[in-house]
Tab-separated table of C-alpha atoms in Angstrom:
chain	number	residue	atom	x	y	z
A	1	MET	CA	108.528	111.166	96.579
A	2	SER	CA	109.260	107.648	95.304
A	3	GLU	CA	108.348	106.892	92.065
A	4	PRO	CA	106.151	103.262	91.914
A	5	ILE	CA	107.132	100.115	90.911
A	6	LYS	CA	106.582	99.745	87.301
A	7	TYR	CA	107.547	95.816	86.903
A	8	PHE	CA	106.556	92.476	89.210
A	9	THR	CA	108.731	91.419	91.561
A	10	THR	CA	107.907	89.332	95.247
A	11	THR	CA	108.988	91.819	97.459
A	12	VAL	CA	105.925	93.556	99.173
A	13	PRO	CA	105.332	97.102	98.165
A	14	PHE	CA	104.101	99.938	100.141
A	15	TRP	CA	100.441	101.029	99.337
A	16	GLN	CA	100.561	104.416	99.022
A	17	PRO	CA	96.451	105.703	98.175
A	18	ARG	CA	94.854	107.664	95.787
A	19	VAL	CA	92.763	109.112	97.783
A	20	THR	CA	92.163	110.699	101.932
A	21	PRO	CA	91.474	107.420	104.246
A	22	VAL	CA	89.678	107.596	107.121
A	23	GLU	CA	91.760	108.230	110.946
A	24	LEU	CA	90.935	106.335	112.774
A	25	GLU	CA	90.188	108.162	115.434
A	26	ASN	CA	87.626	109.418	113.524
A	27	ALA	CA	85.933	106.668	111.933
A	28	THR	CA	81.951	106.155	113.708
A	29	GLU	CA	80.910	102.584	114.463
A	30	GLU	CA	79.667	101.112	111.358
A	31	GLN	CA	83.121	101.808	109.648
A	32	LEU	CA	84.672	100.438	112.693
A	33	GLU	CA	82.734	97.021	112.652
A	34	ALA	CA	83.366	97.364	108.892
A	35	MET	CA	86.903	97.188	109.723
A	36	LYS	CA	86.637	94.823	112.608
A	37	VAL	CA	89.023	96.866	115.001
A	38	THR	CA	88.403	95.339	118.448
A	39	VAL	CA	90.669	96.588	120.834
A	40	SER	CA	93.834	94.679	120.759
A	41	ASN	CA	93.584	95.639	116.857
A	42	THR	CA	94.696	98.424	116.404
A	43	LYS	CA	96.857	98.247	113.661
A	44	ILE	CA	94.694	99.055	110.163
A	45	GLY	CA	96.964	99.610	107.542
A	46	GLU	CA	95.626	101.707	104.611
A	47	TYR	CA	93.467	99.836	101.956
A	48	THR	CA	91.376	98.740	104.648
A	49	LEU	CA	91.216	102.280	105.549
A	50	VAL	CA	90.398	102.943	102.569
A	51	LEU	CA	87.551	100.786	102.036
A	52	ALA	CA	86.036	101.815	104.493
A	53	LEU	CA	84.806	104.694	103.398
A	54	ASP	CA	82.244	102.607	102.128
A	55	PRO	CA	81.402	100.804	105.177
A	56	GLU	CA	78.373	98.371	103.246
A	57	THR	CA	80.525	97.208	101.038
A	58	LEU	CA	83.651	96.506	103.390
A	59	LYS	CA	82.273	95.185	106.016
A	60	GLN	CA	80.726	91.815	103.188
A	61	ARG	CA	83.560	91.742	101.303
A	62	THR	CA	86.165	91.232	104.493
A	63	PRO	CA	84.332	87.174	104.933
A	64	LEU	CA	84.186	86.747	101.608
A	65	PHE	CA	87.404	87.220	100.851
A	66	ASN	CA	89.034	85.447	103.709
A	67	GLY	CA	85.807	82.374	102.546
A	68	ILE	CA	88.017	82.606	99.587
A	69	MET	CA	91.343	82.673	100.061
A	70	TYR	CA	91.547	80.374	102.624
A	71	SER	CA	88.445	77.746	103.320
A	72	ARG	CA	88.763	74.419	104.221
A	73	GLY	CA	89.052	71.298	101.066
A	74	GLY	CA	88.940	72.320	97.594
A	75	LEU	CA	91.952	73.362	96.098
A	76	SER	CA	95.015	73.472	98.068
A	77	ARG	CA	95.983	77.588	99.389
A	78	ALA	CA	98.996	77.506	96.881
A	79	GLU	CA	97.083	76.791	94.281
A	80	THR	CA	94.198	79.122	94.732
A	81	GLU	CA	96.937	81.810	95.025
A	82	LEU	CA	98.020	80.562	91.397
A	83	GLY	CA	94.137	82.038	90.671
A	84	ALA	CA	95.371	85.025	92.626
A	85	VAL	CA	98.129	85.732	90.750
A	86	ALA	CA	97.106	85.461	87.289
A	87	ALA	CA	94.684	87.673	87.054
A	88	SER	CA	96.667	90.050	89.409
A	89	VAL	CA	99.239	89.696	86.420
A	90	VAL	CA	96.243	89.878	83.198
A	91	ASN	CA	95.371	93.875	85.837
A	92	ARG	CA	99.433	94.285	86.601
A	93	CYS	CA	98.852	95.166	90.077
A	94	ILE	CA	101.461	94.563	90.992
A	95	TYR	CA	100.895	94.888	94.987
A	96	CYS	CA	98.110	92.020	94.784
A	97	ALA	CA	100.812	90.109	92.393
A	98	ALA	CA	103.357	90.117	94.941
A	99	VAL	CA	101.733	89.815	98.077
A	100	HIS	CA	100.434	86.384	96.507
A	101	ALA	CA	103.183	85.867	95.117
A	102	ASN	CA	105.032	85.888	98.254
A	103	ARG	CA	102.214	83.354	99.705
A	104	TYR	CA	102.350	80.998	96.903
A	105	ASN	CA	106.347	80.742	97.327
A	106	GLU	CA	105.999	80.145	101.321
A	107	LEU	CA	103.499	77.779	100.503
A	108	THR	CA	105.643	75.734	97.819
A	109	LYS	CA	109.274	76.911	99.676
A	110	ASP	CA	109.804	76.594	95.553
A	111	GLU	CA	110.329	80.723	93.019
A	112	THR	CA	110.447	79.009	90.287
A	113	VAL	CA	106.885	79.185	89.084
A	114	MET	CA	106.493	82.958	90.268
A	115	ASP	CA	110.014	83.393	88.703
A	116	SER	CA	108.843	82.261	85.552
A	117	ILE	CA	105.451	83.819	85.788
A	118	PHE	CA	106.920	87.137	85.303
A	119	ALA	CA	109.330	86.682	83.565
A	120	SER	CA	106.275	85.638	81.051
A	121	SER	CA	104.151	88.460	81.492
A	122	GLU	CA	103.659	89.360	78.249
A	123	ASN	CA	103.929	86.168	76.961
A	124	THR	CA	101.825	84.065	79.590
A	125	GLY	CA	102.749	80.379	79.300
A	126	GLU	CA	105.228	80.143	76.543
A	127	ASP	CA	108.564	77.960	77.191
A	128	SER	CA	107.525	78.648	81.298
A	129	GLY	CA	108.562	75.215	82.276
A	130	ILE	CA	105.425	75.001	84.286
A	131	ASP	CA	103.527	72.024	84.963
A	132	PRO	CA	100.508	71.209	83.101
A	133	ARG	CA	98.253	71.341	85.963
A	134	GLN	CA	99.966	74.800	87.390
A	135	MET	CA	99.891	75.094	83.524
A	136	ALA	CA	95.796	74.728	82.911
A	137	LEU	CA	95.539	76.863	86.185
A	138	LEU	CA	97.439	80.094	85.090
A	139	ASP	CA	95.825	79.350	81.051
A	140	PHE	CA	92.537	78.815	83.072
A	141	ALA	CA	92.841	81.945	85.224
A	142	THR	CA	94.107	84.430	82.870
A	143	LYS	CA	91.534	83.742	80.048
A	144	LEU	CA	88.358	84.275	82.730
A	145	SER	CA	90.193	87.450	83.790
A	146	LYS	CA	90.421	89.470	80.647
A	147	CYS	CA	87.127	91.512	79.797
A	148	PRO	CA	85.078	89.580	78.178
A	149	SER	CA	86.750	86.181	79.422
A	150	GLU	CA	88.371	84.437	77.553
A	151	ALA	CA	88.114	81.244	79.030
A	152	THR	CA	86.554	78.290	77.427
A	153	LYS	CA	84.770	74.600	78.079
A	154	ALA	CA	88.160	73.334	76.752
A	155	ASP	CA	89.702	74.677	79.505
A	156	VAL	CA	88.055	73.441	82.020
A	157	GLU	CA	88.173	70.352	80.801
A	158	ARG	CA	91.481	70.706	80.429
A	159	LEU	CA	92.204	71.849	83.841
A	160	MET	CA	89.590	67.803	84.828
A	161	GLU	CA	92.105	66.009	82.356
A	162	ASN	CA	94.707	67.623	84.573
A	163	GLY	CA	93.599	66.057	87.554
A	164	LEU	CA	91.281	68.880	89.129
A	165	GLY	CA	88.039	68.424	90.510
A	166	VAL	CA	84.479	69.633	89.710
A	167	GLY	CA	84.978	71.889	93.610
A	168	GLU	CA	88.410	72.752	93.352
A	169	VAL	CA	88.022	74.295	89.702
A	170	LEU	CA	84.911	75.989	91.117
A	171	ASP	CA	86.875	77.496	94.080
A	172	LEU	CA	89.695	78.651	90.566
A	173	VAL	CA	86.967	80.293	89.688
A	174	LEU	CA	86.168	82.151	92.851
A	175	SER	CA	90.086	83.660	93.111
A	176	ALA	CA	90.452	84.985	90.200
A	177	SER	CA	87.416	86.128	89.783
A	178	LEU	CA	88.101	87.753	93.147
A	179	PHE	CA	91.095	88.524	91.893
A	180	GLY	CA	89.074	90.984	89.387
A	181	TRP	CA	87.809	92.408	92.577
A	182	ALA	CA	90.739	93.136	94.351
A	183	ASN	CA	92.756	94.381	91.354
A	184	ARG	CA	90.239	96.575	89.941
A	185	LEU	CA	90.551	98.800	94.281
A	186	MET	CA	93.945	98.023	94.747
A	187	HIS	CA	95.365	98.988	91.383
A	188	VAL	CA	93.262	102.260	90.615
A	189	LEU	CA	92.820	103.754	94.710
A	190	GLY	CA	96.680	103.508	95.584
A	191	ASP	CA	100.064	103.292	94.097
A	192	PRO	CA	102.549	100.296	94.593
A	193	LEU	CA	105.823	101.988	95.879
A	194	PRO	CA	109.627	100.813	97.252
A	195	GLN	CA	109.480	100.130	101.241
A	196	ASP	CA	111.729	102.637	103.184
B	1	MET	CA	69.580	80.769	101.864
B	2	ASP	CA	68.757	78.737	99.094
B	3	ILE	CA	71.901	78.834	96.647
B	4	PHE	CA	69.859	78.487	93.272
B	5	GLU	CA	67.535	81.753	93.778
B	6	THR	CA	70.952	84.067	94.012
B	7	ILE	CA	71.916	86.045	90.877
B	8	VAL	CA	74.396	84.469	90.277
B	9	ALA	CA	73.332	80.668	90.143
B	10	LYS	CA	70.303	82.305	88.096
B	11	ALA	CA	72.105	83.931	85.650
B	12	ALA	CA	74.540	81.238	84.975
B	13	GLY	CA	71.127	78.977	84.144
B	14	LEU	CA	71.743	76.870	87.586
B	15	THR	CA	67.893	74.983	88.630
B	16	ALA	CA	67.986	72.769	91.581
B	17	GLY	CA	68.991	68.917	90.551
B	18	SER	CA	72.265	70.922	88.414
B	19	PRO	CA	75.329	68.585	89.299
B	20	LEU	CA	76.907	71.000	90.898
B	21	THR	CA	74.756	71.299	93.549
B	22	ALA	CA	77.012	68.934	95.877
B	23	VAL	CA	80.055	71.284	95.415
B	24	LEU	CA	78.256	75.139	94.838
B	25	ASN	CA	76.513	73.769	98.948
B	26	LEU	CA	79.886	73.720	99.933
B	27	ARG	CA	80.766	76.879	98.832
B	28	SER	CA	77.369	78.304	100.127
B	29	GLU	CA	77.955	80.662	102.639
B	30	ILE	CA	80.985	82.751	99.976
B	31	LEU	CA	76.892	82.290	97.426
B	32	GLU	CA	75.763	84.304	99.997
B	33	LEU	CA	78.414	86.602	101.077
B	34	THR	CA	78.522	87.215	96.892
B	35	GLU	CA	74.122	87.879	96.981
B	36	ASN	CA	75.224	90.420	99.989
B	37	SER	CA	77.623	92.264	98.412
B	38	HIS	CA	75.579	92.785	95.386
B	39	GLU	CA	72.903	94.738	98.231
B	40	ALA	CA	75.537	96.531	99.057
B	41	SER	CA	77.261	97.344	96.115
B	42	LEU	CA	73.744	98.148	94.019
B	43	ARG	CA	71.168	98.910	97.036
B	44	PRO	CA	73.145	100.282	100.057
B	45	ASN	CA	71.516	101.827	102.801
B	46	GLN	CA	73.471	104.806	102.478
B	47	PRO	CA	74.374	105.383	98.949
B	48	GLY	CA	76.265	109.119	99.326
B	49	GLY	CA	76.968	110.208	95.889
B	50	LEU	CA	76.248	107.732	93.807
B	51	LYS	CA	72.328	107.130	93.256
B	52	ARG	CA	70.478	103.438	93.258
B	53	SER	CA	69.362	104.439	89.416
B	54	GLU	CA	72.948	105.510	88.495
B	55	ARG	CA	74.252	102.075	89.821
B	56	ALA	CA	71.726	99.762	88.385
B	57	GLY	CA	72.505	101.556	85.461
B	58	LEU	CA	76.220	100.581	85.753
B	59	ALA	CA	76.425	97.418	86.605
B	60	CYS	CA	73.953	96.443	83.661
B	61	ARG	CA	77.022	99.055	81.266
B	62	ILE	CA	79.912	96.631	82.729
B	63	ALA	CA	77.715	93.509	82.172
B	64	LYS	CA	77.126	95.336	78.574
B	65	ARG	CA	80.824	95.353	78.766
B	66	ASN	CA	82.002	91.306	79.069
B	67	ASN	CA	79.677	90.689	76.653
B	68	ASP	CA	76.745	89.203	79.212
B	69	PRO	CA	73.309	89.531	78.183
B	70	VAL	CA	71.847	87.341	80.916
B	71	LEU	CA	73.432	89.713	84.270
B	72	ALA	CA	72.622	93.128	81.423
B	73	LYS	CA	68.898	92.371	81.794
B	74	HIS	CA	68.984	91.401	85.613
B	75	TYR	CA	70.335	94.964	85.644
B	76	GLU	CA	67.231	96.231	83.578
B	77	SER	CA	65.148	95.160	86.639
B	78	MET	CA	66.684	97.225	88.924
B	79	PHE	CA	66.596	100.673	86.736
B	80	GLY	CA	65.247	104.084	88.179
B	81	VAL	CA	64.832	107.830	86.806
B	82	GLY	CA	68.001	107.664	83.856
B	83	SER	CA	69.387	104.945	84.372
B	84	GLN	CA	69.168	103.657	81.197
B	85	ALA	CA	70.912	106.082	79.043
B	86	ILE	CA	74.161	105.023	81.594
B	87	ALA	CA	73.478	101.802	80.507
B	88	ASP	CA	73.076	102.885	76.809
B	89	THR	CA	77.151	101.215	75.511
B	90	GLY	CA	77.298	104.490	73.301
B	91	PHE	CA	76.149	107.650	75.762
B	92	ASP	CA	79.324	109.045	77.153
B	93	GLY	CA	77.963	111.098	79.817
B	94	GLY	CA	76.740	114.426	77.142
B	95	ASP	CA	76.793	117.744	78.740
B	96	ASP	CA	76.815	116.005	81.888
B	97	ALA	CA	80.626	116.219	83.235
B	98	ARG	CA	80.101	114.647	86.464
B	99	LEU	CA	77.843	111.776	85.535
B	100	LYS	CA	80.626	112.115	81.786
B	101	ALA	CA	83.513	111.388	83.754
B	102	ILE	CA	81.613	108.845	86.245
B	103	ILE	CA	81.741	106.638	83.106
B	104	ARG	CA	84.042	106.800	81.271
B	105	HIS	CA	85.900	106.298	84.138
B	106	THR	CA	83.889	102.778	84.563
B	107	ASP	CA	84.347	101.610	81.165
B	108	LEU	CA	88.481	102.317	81.853
B	109	VAL	CA	88.295	100.060	84.666
B	110	THR	CA	85.803	97.577	83.503
B	111	LEU	CA	87.617	96.863	80.251
B	112	ASN	CA	91.473	97.503	80.825
B	113	PRO	CA	92.336	97.628	84.911
B	114	LYS	CA	95.896	97.680	84.415
B	115	GLU	CA	96.380	101.296	82.399
B	116	ALA	CA	94.036	103.075	85.021
B	117	THR	CA	96.866	105.904	87.056
B	118	ALA	CA	96.677	107.778	89.829
B	119	SER	CA	95.611	111.283	87.132
B	120	ASP	CA	91.857	108.657	86.220
B	121	ILE	CA	91.327	109.385	90.040
B	122	THR	CA	92.233	112.725	89.879
B	123	GLU	CA	89.227	113.440	87.526
B	124	LEU	CA	87.088	112.072	89.661
B	125	LEU	CA	87.885	115.009	92.575
B	126	SER	CA	87.674	117.553	90.053
B	127	ALA	CA	84.051	116.707	87.912
B	128	GLY	CA	82.310	117.185	92.337
B	129	LEU	CA	83.368	113.563	93.280
B	130	ASP	CA	84.385	113.430	97.108
B	131	ASP	CA	86.308	110.361	98.116
B	132	ALA	CA	83.770	107.912	99.417
B	133	ASP	CA	81.771	108.125	95.926
B	134	ILE	CA	85.514	107.203	94.264
B	135	VAL	CA	85.194	104.275	97.017
B	136	ARG	CA	81.695	103.287	96.053
B	137	LEU	CA	81.924	103.474	92.733
B	138	SER	CA	85.382	101.053	92.344
B	139	GLU	CA	83.802	98.344	94.806
B	140	LEU	CA	80.804	99.142	92.220
B	141	ILE	CA	83.155	98.645	89.370
B	142	ALA	CA	85.222	95.788	91.283
B	143	PHE	CA	82.362	94.034	92.113
B	144	ILE	CA	80.527	93.329	89.010
B	145	SER	CA	83.665	92.816	87.317
B	146	TYR	CA	83.666	89.923	90.127
B	147	GLN	CA	80.513	88.713	89.940
B	148	VAL	CA	80.533	88.479	85.808
B	149	ARG	CA	83.204	86.000	86.406
B	150	VAL	CA	81.588	83.518	88.510
B	151	ILE	CA	78.862	83.618	86.572
B	152	ALA	CA	81.660	82.961	83.419
B	153	GLY	CA	82.955	80.179	85.081
B	154	LEU	CA	79.817	78.456	86.626
B	155	ARG	CA	78.625	78.268	83.129
B	156	LEU	CA	81.289	76.511	81.043
B	157	MET	CA	81.416	74.215	84.554
B	158	ALA	CA	78.011	73.472	83.829
B	159	GLU	CA	78.203	72.484	80.438
B	160	VAL	CA	81.441	70.182	81.314
B	161	ALA	CA	79.128	68.248	83.990
């Protein structure tokens, strides 16, 4: 078996669960409903099949995740992804970081920001060449992701000085917080392996 | 749903008339799903091998690990038999191997998730948790870790607003 990936990458790994997922053919009605399985949608990933072991939380989590990451208005899609990546770097969730760095790169057509974040992940933000607004976003999301949170009023003021509106700050709080949740599932319940 | 009746708004000290009202209204669906997730994690219809009283104790412990006494107090209001001991951060589970494994895992994933490895899951299995209980426990820890940060962020926003 391949060794788990230990370093940040924008190549999305294969996620190998550490617990035994639900088998789709044996899933209960409640599990199927939580996974949103329909006749036209029978390709369900391993991660969803693992989370279906607790269908009550999965049923709420999926629309919550989509609501935070894809709602219209407020913070841009790309900047929402920055919050997700910052949390994933703090929590060293290689899988989540790869998926969301990849989305960021697709949305912005700019790979330099993620290259810089991953290169300086032990030493966030110094001499990164990242613009001040993005740096303010990253620093806030990084501090909020620590346990306990290290984010301060001054960090929020810095976001607003860099042009974020109150609604955008809220969306950043939600995105970084959401990955405090997602990373604790993805990184704890499985291993990121190289794709074949 | 009244957004100011949600646990996150109350714990953040927000009340009707808050300057954040307009932006919170734009995200009311997310606040509602956050509240539903709280119910699913703390008061599930099918708690499996993780009792509601244990969940309340663990949630309180996680809030304390995040230095959030207000949220910890909320979880104290949900305590049942045994919750108090579990919420005591000086208690490691004592002679109860199952509880000891659960508490150890909860502290690890709350404080330092990056250090979690495959052997931590093996330890839970050895202590008698099944796969579904491991996912239930993971969702509980992960949800409170989200909730406590949403609250922290809202408090900072309210200070600046």
